[in-house]
Short mmCIF file of C-alpha atoms and ligand atoms in Angstrom, two decimals:
data_model
loop_
_atom_site.label_atom_id
_atom_site.label_comp_id
_atom_site.label_asym_id
_atom_site.label_seq_id
_atom_site.Cartn_x
_atom_site.Cartn_y
_atom_site.Cartn_z
CA MET M 324 87.26 -34.21 80.01
CA PRO M 325 86.85 -37.72 78.06
CA ASP M 326 89.66 -38.51 75.90
CA PHE M 327 88.53 -38.62 72.38
CA PRO M 328 90.49 -39.61 69.67
CA PRO M 329 91.72 -36.83 67.31
CA ALA M 330 89.25 -35.80 64.88
CA ASP M 331 89.63 -36.65 61.16
CA PRO M 332 91.10 -33.29 59.93
CA ARG M 333 89.59 -33.97 56.47
CA ALA M 334 85.86 -32.56 56.42
CA PRO M 335 83.69 -35.04 55.19
CA ALA M 336 82.12 -34.22 51.74
CA PRO M 337 78.54 -35.32 50.84
CA GLN M 338 79.60 -37.42 48.01
CA ASP M 339 81.88 -39.54 50.49
CA VAL M 340 79.09 -40.14 53.00
CA GLU M 341 75.83 -41.77 52.92
CA GLY M 342 72.79 -39.59 53.90
CA VAL M 343 69.41 -38.52 53.67
CA MET M 344 68.32 -35.35 51.58
CA MET M 345 65.20 -33.40 50.85
CA ARG M 346 64.25 -30.83 48.44
CA TRP M 347 63.52 -27.45 49.97
CA MET M 348 61.73 -24.89 47.75
CA GLN M 349 61.00 -22.16 49.61
CA PRO M 350 63.72 -19.54 51.11
CA LEU M 351 65.64 -21.27 54.07
CA VAL M 352 65.63 -19.34 57.41
CA VAL M 353 68.41 -19.97 59.57
CA ASP M 354 68.46 -18.28 62.99
CA GLY M 355 66.39 -15.59 61.61
CA ASP M 356 68.46 -15.02 58.37
CA VAL M 357 67.53 -16.12 54.98
CA HIS M 358 70.37 -18.53 53.76
CA ALA M 359 71.76 -17.43 50.58
CA CYS M 360 74.38 -19.37 48.52
CA PRO M 361 77.82 -17.73 49.21
CA THR M 362 78.82 -18.41 45.70
CA CYS M 363 75.76 -17.38 43.37
CA GLY M 364 73.47 -15.80 45.96
CA ALA M 365 70.40 -18.24 45.48
CA TYR M 366 68.13 -18.34 48.33
CA ARG M 367 65.55 -21.07 47.46
CA ASP M 368 65.14 -24.31 45.79
CA TRP M 369 67.60 -26.20 48.01
CA ILE M 370 68.72 -29.76 48.13
CA VAL M 371 69.38 -30.32 52.04
CA PHE M 372 71.45 -33.11 52.93
CA CYS M 373 71.91 -34.87 56.41
CA LEU M 374 74.91 -37.05 56.58
CA ARG M 375 75.42 -39.98 59.00
CA ASP M 376 77.91 -37.73 60.94
CA ASP M 377 74.93 -35.17 61.84
CA SER M 378 76.39 -32.48 59.38
CA VAL M 379 73.82 -30.63 57.42
CA TRP M 380 74.86 -29.56 53.81
CA LEU M 381 73.01 -27.21 51.42
CA ARG M 382 73.13 -27.43 47.78
CA CYS M 383 71.84 -24.51 45.49
CA ARG M 384 70.21 -25.06 42.03
CA ALA M 385 73.62 -24.26 40.70
CA GLY M 386 75.08 -27.15 42.58
CA HIS M 387 77.32 -25.10 44.97
CA GLN M 388 77.43 -27.07 48.12
CA VAL M 389 78.25 -25.66 51.81
CA GLN M 390 77.89 -26.91 55.25
CA GLU M 391 75.63 -25.06 57.31
CA PRO M 392 76.77 -25.40 61.18
CA ARG M 393 73.91 -23.93 62.47
CA LEU M 394 71.86 -27.00 61.16
CA ASN M 395 72.02 -30.71 62.33
CA ALA M 396 69.92 -33.76 62.05
CA ALA M 397 67.45 -32.81 64.75
CA TRP M 398 66.62 -29.82 62.74
CA PHE M 399 66.68 -32.00 59.51
CA ASN M 400 64.29 -34.65 61.20
CA ARG M 401 61.66 -31.91 62.57
CA ASN M 402 61.63 -30.28 59.00
CA SER M 403 61.71 -33.12 56.46
CA GLY M 404 58.96 -35.41 57.43
CA PRO M 405 59.26 -39.00 56.86
CA VAL M 406 62.42 -39.79 54.99
CA ASP M 407 61.67 -42.34 52.38
CA HIS M 408 65.11 -43.88 51.70
CA TRP M 409 68.60 -43.62 52.10
CA HIS M 410 70.73 -42.67 48.98
CA PRO M 411 73.91 -44.57 48.32
CA THR M 412 75.56 -41.69 46.53
CA LEU M 413 74.72 -38.07 45.93
CA GLU M 414 73.96 -38.37 42.42
CA ASP M 415 71.33 -41.14 43.15
CA GLY M 416 69.64 -38.65 45.65
CA LEU M 417 69.88 -35.50 43.08
CA ARG M 418 68.20 -37.84 40.46
CA HIS M 419 65.44 -38.86 42.88
CA LEU M 420 64.75 -35.21 43.91
CA GLY M 421 64.94 -33.83 40.46
CA HIS M 422 67.83 -31.68 40.68
ZN1 ZN F 723 74.99 -21.45 44.53
#
């Protein structure tokens, strides 16, 4: 096994990391399950973030954010279409997408 440096124990949060995002209006199906917000139960109208570290985060209309480990940058790229630009901050991207 290669000797990787220890992972950063602090999970990256979307507001710390530059990334791309898209709006996802329809129910989001992951591995055959409709993803619902664990906090409020919303299942449509997501903002989907893909961060530089290859993680994908979902934000519901109420602003709850969770990482979805079954999704990654490859999934995002297959589903997002052309990415228009990177957003320097979460707030910038949310404004851009109208959330
Ligand atoms: Zn929610």
